[in-house]
């Protein structure tokens, strides 16, 4: 497992009984996590000092209980990036901190390429991967179906001093956008995708990751350049193992482009115990340089 260990403004303090105790800047939040199935004793006294606790509803969703008034949004730093945090009605904060380990890897690959790199970031959310790639010198096309989320990503770009970076901000269905890019002859040297486990398209069509991911990867292979640098597929779907995602990358990319594949879990270290909470999986294809 690769753990995101470089954060300064984020910390997973403790985790037990289905919940995480986290520090986001100066704010302490308690959020549910279905991976935290153990029921050990709380190790940190800070549980009782949480500023806000998210409670799930039996009907779906949930709500925040605020024990101290927090700003609607605030900023945290991650290396050279500054990201806007804001608790949402779906327990999320706008940042998936475990992805920092991937952001660092993308930046390393881009800086080491020694050539201009065009990146396509699908399901780009609030832009952490987009900004990491842009900060490393790449031009990036950021695609997400939510207008509000793309606006949040642009706010993060402004906060990170990257408002003038070569980033295209696209609000669109990712698969439909890629199909049009293929017909237009647009090509990219690197591809990142972080598709949801389940969702609905603008026309009400159902998206289920296990049923759709292979076709999406094959579609995306059609917009890779003649010298692709890397492809990364992230998943938070427990029923889709890292090895399955790696197999799909190998099947769709290696015959034409060579290169190597790999996969692993990503996670967050727990300060109070020294353990690591798994937080998803990543499969990677990369060139052989």
Short mmCIF file of C-alpha atoms in Angstrom, two decimals:
data_model
loop_
_atom_site.label_atom_id
_atom_site.label_comp_id
_atom_site.label_asym_id
_atom_site.label_seq_id
_atom_site.Cartn_x
_atom_site.Cartn_y
_atom_site.Cartn_z
CA UNK A 1 0.00 0.00 0.00
CA UNK A 2 1.16 3.53 -0.76
CA UNK A 3 0.32 5.94 2.05
CA UNK A 4 0.02 9.71 1.70
CA UNK A 5 2.59 10.80 4.28
CA UNK A 6 3.55 14.31 3.15
CA UNK A 7 0.58 16.31 4.41
CA UNK A 8 1.09 19.18 6.85
CA UNK A 9 -2.41 20.68 6.95
CA UNK A 10 -4.26 17.36 7.03
CA UNK A 11 -3.97 14.53 9.57
CA UNK A 12 -5.89 11.31 10.17
CA UNK A 13 -5.60 11.36 13.96
CA UNK A 14 -7.55 8.22 14.86
CA UNK A 15 -9.98 5.71 13.35
CA UNK A 16 -12.33 3.20 14.97
CA UNK A 17 -15.96 2.03 15.06
CA UNK A 18 -16.72 3.17 11.52
CA UNK A 19 -15.39 6.70 11.92
CA UNK A 20 -12.31 8.80 11.22
CA UNK A 21 -11.11 11.68 13.39
CA UNK A 22 -9.37 14.12 11.06
CA UNK A 23 -7.63 17.48 11.25
CA UNK A 24 -8.27 19.78 8.30
CA UNK A 25 -6.11 22.80 8.99
CA UNK A 26 -7.22 23.81 12.48
CA UNK A 27 -10.64 22.11 12.28
CA UNK A 28 -11.35 18.67 13.74
CA UNK A 29 -13.95 16.64 11.85
CA UNK A 30 -15.43 13.19 12.49
CA UNK A 31 -16.60 11.40 9.34
CA UNK A 32 -17.87 7.86 8.71
CA UNK A 33 -15.71 5.42 6.79
CA UNK A 34 -17.06 1.96 5.84
CA UNK A 35 -13.52 0.56 5.74
CA UNK A 36 -13.03 1.23 9.46
CA UNK A 37 -14.69 -1.99 10.66
CA UNK A 38 -12.52 -2.49 13.74
CA UNK A 39 -13.89 -1.55 17.16
CA UNK A 40 -10.79 -0.80 19.17
CA UNK A 41 -10.76 1.81 21.91
CA UNK A 42 -10.36 5.44 20.92
CA UNK A 43 -6.67 6.30 21.22
CA UNK A 44 -6.88 10.09 21.00
CA UNK A 45 -8.55 12.43 23.50
CA UNK A 46 -9.36 14.76 20.60
CA UNK A 47 -12.52 12.81 19.72
CA UNK A 48 -14.31 14.83 22.39
CA UNK A 49 -13.04 18.09 20.91
CA UNK A 50 -14.33 17.55 17.37
CA UNK A 51 -15.72 20.73 15.79
CA UNK A 52 -18.19 18.85 13.58
CA UNK A 53 -19.49 15.28 13.31
CA UNK A 54 -21.19 13.79 10.25
CA UNK A 55 -24.14 11.54 11.03
CA UNK A 56 -25.44 9.14 8.40
CA UNK A 57 -29.19 8.85 7.85
CA UNK A 58 -30.92 5.50 7.55
CA UNK A 59 -32.74 6.97 4.54
CA UNK A 60 -29.46 7.79 2.78
CA UNK A 61 -27.18 10.78 2.98
CA UNK A 62 -26.84 12.48 6.33
CA UNK A 63 -25.98 15.78 7.97
CA UNK A 64 -23.33 17.59 9.94
CA UNK A 65 -23.63 18.32 13.63
CA UNK A 66 -21.60 21.44 14.31
CA UNK A 67 -20.23 21.71 17.84
CA UNK A 68 -18.31 24.85 17.02
CA UNK A 69 -19.06 27.34 14.30
CA UNK A 70 -16.79 26.78 11.31
CA UNK A 71 -16.35 28.94 8.24
CA UNK A 72 -18.23 27.81 5.16
CA UNK A 73 -14.87 27.06 3.55
CA UNK A 74 -11.19 27.40 4.34
CA UNK A 75 -7.83 26.61 2.74
CA UNK A 76 -5.23 23.93 3.38
CA UNK A 77 -1.82 23.41 1.80
CA UNK A 78 -0.46 20.30 0.12
CA UNK A 79 3.08 20.89 -1.06
CA UNK A 80 2.92 23.61 -3.69
CA UNK A 81 -0.88 23.45 -3.90
CA UNK A 82 -3.51 25.31 -1.88
CA UNK A 83 -6.94 23.67 -1.78
CA UNK A 84 -10.30 24.94 -0.59
CA UNK A 85 -12.05 22.73 2.00
CA UNK A 86 -15.80 22.89 2.54
CA UNK A 87 -17.89 20.20 4.28
CA UNK A 88 -20.69 19.02 1.98
CA UNK A 89 -24.00 17.30 2.62
CA UNK A 90 -22.50 14.01 1.44
CA UNK A 91 -19.77 13.94 4.16
CA UNK A 92 -17.03 14.97 1.72
CA UNK A 93 -14.87 18.06 2.07
CA UNK A 94 -13.77 18.65 -1.52
CA UNK A 95 -10.41 16.96 -1.00
CA UNK A 96 -9.53 13.26 -1.02
CA UNK A 97 -6.26 13.48 0.95
CA UNK A 98 -5.08 9.95 0.09
CA UNK A 99 -4.77 11.06 -3.55
CA UNK A 100 -1.77 13.22 -2.63
CA UNK A 101 0.43 10.15 -3.11
CA UNK A 102 -0.79 9.94 -6.72
CA UNK A 103 -0.47 13.68 -7.30
CA UNK A 104 3.20 13.44 -6.37
CA UNK A 105 3.72 10.52 -8.76
CA UNK A 106 2.04 12.37 -11.65
CA UNK A 107 4.26 15.39 -11.06
CA UNK A 108 7.39 13.24 -10.96
CA UNK A 109 6.52 11.56 -14.26
CA UNK A 110 5.78 14.87 -15.97
CA UNK A 111 8.92 16.60 -14.72
CA UNK A 112 11.03 13.62 -15.79
CA UNK A 113 9.57 13.41 -19.28
CA UNK A 114 11.81 16.11 -20.74
CA UNK A 115 9.12 17.15 -23.24
CA UNK A 116 5.76 18.92 -23.35
CA UNK A 117 3.03 16.77 -21.83
CA UNK A 118 -0.72 17.01 -22.47
CA UNK A 119 -2.88 15.50 -19.72
CA UNK A 120 -6.56 14.54 -19.83
CA UNK A 121 -8.11 14.37 -16.35
CA UNK A 122 -11.55 12.75 -16.42
CA UNK A 123 -13.97 13.00 -13.48
CA UNK A 124 -11.54 15.67 -12.33
CA UNK A 125 -13.58 16.71 -9.26
CA UNK A 126 -12.08 19.74 -7.47
CA UNK A 127 -8.83 19.57 -9.38
CA UNK A 128 -6.10 18.19 -7.13
CA UNK A 129 -4.65 16.00 -9.89
CA UNK A 130 -5.16 18.71 -12.50
CA UNK A 131 -3.24 21.25 -10.45
CA UNK A 132 -0.44 18.82 -9.57
CA UNK A 133 0.07 18.15 -13.28
CA UNK A 134 -0.11 21.84 -14.19
CA UNK A 135 2.36 22.76 -11.46
CA UNK A 136 4.74 20.19 -12.95
CA UNK A 137 4.56 21.94 -16.32
CA UNK A 138 1.86 20.01 -18.19
CA UNK A 139 -1.07 21.41 -20.12
CA UNK A 140 -4.25 19.85 -18.77
CA UNK A 141 -7.82 19.26 -19.94
CA UNK A 142 -10.01 18.92 -16.83
CA UNK A 143 -13.44 17.32 -17.37
CA UNK A 144 -16.29 16.88 -14.89
CA UNK A 145 -20.05 16.73 -15.39
CA UNK A 146 -20.79 19.09 -12.47
CA UNK A 147 -20.63 22.82 -13.18
CA UNK A 148 -20.33 23.61 -9.48
CA UNK A 149 -17.46 21.19 -8.98
CA UNK A 150 -15.56 22.62 -11.95
CA UNK A 151 -16.04 26.09 -10.45
CA UNK A 152 -14.56 24.75 -7.20
CA UNK A 153 -11.58 23.37 -9.13
CA UNK A 154 -11.02 26.76 -10.73
CA UNK A 155 -11.12 28.33 -7.26
CA UNK A 156 -8.40 25.90 -6.20
CA UNK A 157 -6.35 26.91 -9.24
CA UNK A 158 -6.66 30.55 -8.21
CA UNK A 159 -5.67 29.73 -4.62
CA UNK A 160 -2.65 27.75 -5.85
CA UNK A 161 -1.39 30.54 -8.09
CA UNK A 162 -2.26 28.54 -11.20
CA UNK A 163 -5.14 30.61 -12.58
CA UNK A 164 -3.02 31.38 -15.65
CA UNK A 165 -1.79 27.82 -16.17
CA UNK A 166 -2.68 26.06 -19.47
CA UNK A 167 -5.81 24.31 -18.19
CA UNK A 168 -9.03 23.75 -20.16
CA UNK A 169 -12.04 23.54 -17.86
CA UNK A 170 -14.77 21.39 -19.41
CA UNK A 171 -18.26 20.69 -18.00
CA UNK A 172 -19.43 17.57 -19.82
CA UNK A 173 -20.17 13.87 -19.64
CA UNK A 174 -16.70 12.30 -19.67
CA UNK A 175 -17.40 9.42 -22.06
CA UNK A 176 -19.17 11.68 -24.55
CA UNK A 177 -16.34 14.21 -24.37
CA UNK A 178 -13.69 11.53 -25.03
CA UNK A 179 -15.67 10.20 -28.01
CA UNK A 180 -15.76 13.69 -29.52
CA UNK A 181 -12.06 14.21 -28.86
CA UNK A 182 -11.31 10.94 -30.66
CA UNK A 183 -13.33 12.05 -33.70
CA UNK A 184 -11.56 15.43 -33.65
CA UNK A 185 -8.16 13.77 -33.59
CA UNK A 186 -7.18 15.27 -30.21
CA UNK A 187 -4.42 13.34 -28.49
CA UNK A 188 -3.02 13.28 -24.95
CA UNK A 189 0.23 12.02 -23.47
CA UNK A 190 -1.22 11.16 -20.07
CA UNK A 191 -4.65 10.15 -18.86
CA UNK A 192 -6.09 10.20 -15.33
CA UNK A 193 -9.56 8.98 -14.47
CA UNK A 194 -11.31 8.82 -11.13
CA UNK A 195 -14.78 7.55 -12.04
CA UNK A 196 -17.59 7.27 -9.50
CA UNK A 197 -18.81 3.89 -8.33
CA UNK A 198 -22.36 4.75 -9.28
CA UNK A 199 -24.17 7.68 -10.78
CA UNK A 200 -26.60 9.00 -13.34
CA UNK A 201 -25.85 10.92 -16.49
CA UNK A 202 -27.61 14.13 -17.57
CA UNK A 203 -30.21 12.05 -19.44
CA UNK A 204 -30.91 9.80 -16.47
CA UNK A 205 -28.70 7.01 -17.76
CA UNK A 206 -27.22 4.81 -15.02
CA UNK A 207 -23.46 4.59 -14.54
CA UNK A 208 -22.13 1.56 -12.67
CA UNK A 209 -18.36 1.33 -12.57
CA UNK A 210 -18.02 -2.45 -12.85
CA UNK A 211 -20.19 -2.48 -15.97
CA UNK A 212 -18.69 0.57 -17.67
CA UNK A 213 -15.01 0.86 -16.82
CA UNK A 214 -13.59 -1.51 -19.46
CA UNK A 215 -15.43 0.21 -22.31
CA UNK A 216 -14.32 3.60 -20.96
CA UNK A 217 -10.68 2.55 -20.84
CA UNK A 218 -10.88 1.24 -24.41
CA UNK A 219 -12.49 4.49 -25.51
CA UNK A 220 -9.77 6.53 -23.78
CA UNK A 221 -7.03 4.49 -25.43
CA UNK A 222 -8.15 6.08 -28.69
CA UNK A 223 -7.06 9.56 -27.58
CA UNK A 224 -3.56 8.63 -26.43
CA UNK A 225 -0.66 10.11 -28.37
CA UNK A 226 1.98 8.08 -30.15
CA UNK A 227 4.27 8.53 -27.13
CA UNK A 228 2.02 8.18 -24.07
CA UNK A 229 3.61 8.78 -20.68
CA UNK A 230 1.14 7.26 -18.21
CA UNK A 231 -2.45 6.23 -17.59
CA UNK A 232 -3.91 6.11 -14.07
CA UNK A 233 -7.28 4.68 -13.05
CA UNK A 234 -8.54 5.27 -9.50
CA UNK A 235 -11.37 3.39 -7.85
CA UNK A 236 -13.24 3.55 -4.55
CA UNK A 237 -15.41 0.55 -5.44
CA UNK A 238 -14.62 -2.29 -3.04
CA UNK A 239 -15.89 -4.88 -5.52
CA UNK A 240 -13.35 -3.85 -8.17
CA UNK A 241 -9.90 -5.01 -7.10
CA UNK A 242 -6.68 -3.22 -8.09
CA UNK A 243 -5.58 -6.34 -9.99
CA UNK A 244 -8.72 -6.27 -12.14
CA UNK A 245 -8.07 -2.65 -13.09
CA UNK A 246 -4.44 -3.45 -13.88
CA UNK A 247 -5.50 -6.35 -16.09
CA UNK A 248 -7.74 -4.02 -18.09
CA UNK A 249 -4.89 -1.54 -18.60
CA UNK A 250 -2.56 -4.32 -19.69
CA UNK A 251 -5.19 -5.69 -22.07
CA UNK A 252 -5.97 -2.36 -23.72
CA UNK A 253 -2.56 -0.63 -23.78
CA UNK A 254 0.47 -2.91 -23.66
CA UNK A 255 0.14 -4.56 -27.07
CA UNK A 256 0.21 -1.23 -28.88
CA UNK A 257 2.32 0.91 -26.56
CA UNK A 258 4.47 -1.54 -24.60
CA UNK A 259 5.25 -0.16 -21.18
CA UNK A 260 4.56 -1.66 -17.78
CA UNK A 261 1.56 -1.89 -15.47
CA UNK A 262 1.12 -1.98 -11.71
CA UNK A 263 -1.56 -1.64 -9.07
CA UNK A 264 -1.92 -1.08 -5.36
CA UNK A 265 -4.09 0.32 -2.62
CA UNK A 266 -3.63 3.87 -1.43
CA UNK A 267 -4.24 4.95 2.13
CA UNK A 268 -3.76 7.34 5.01
CA UNK A 269 -1.50 6.82 8.04
CA UNK A 270 -3.19 7.02 11.44
CA UNK A 271 -1.17 9.17 13.83
CA UNK A 272 -2.41 7.60 17.08
CA UNK A 273 -1.83 3.96 16.11
CA UNK A 274 0.77 3.86 13.33
CA UNK A 275 -1.65 1.88 11.15
CA UNK A 276 -2.83 2.80 7.66
CA UNK A 277 -6.48 3.06 6.63
CA UNK A 278 -7.05 1.85 3.04
CA UNK A 279 -8.80 4.51 0.97
CA UNK A 280 -9.15 3.13 -2.52
CA UNK A 281 -7.00 1.65 -5.25
CA UNK A 282 -4.99 2.80 -8.26
CA UNK A 283 -3.91 0.94 -11.38
CA UNK A 284 -1.14 2.44 -13.50
CA UNK A 285 0.29 2.03 -16.95
CA UNK A 286 3.52 3.86 -17.72
CA UNK A 287 6.09 4.03 -20.46
CA UNK A 288 9.39 2.23 -20.04
CA UNK A 289 11.61 5.30 -19.75
#
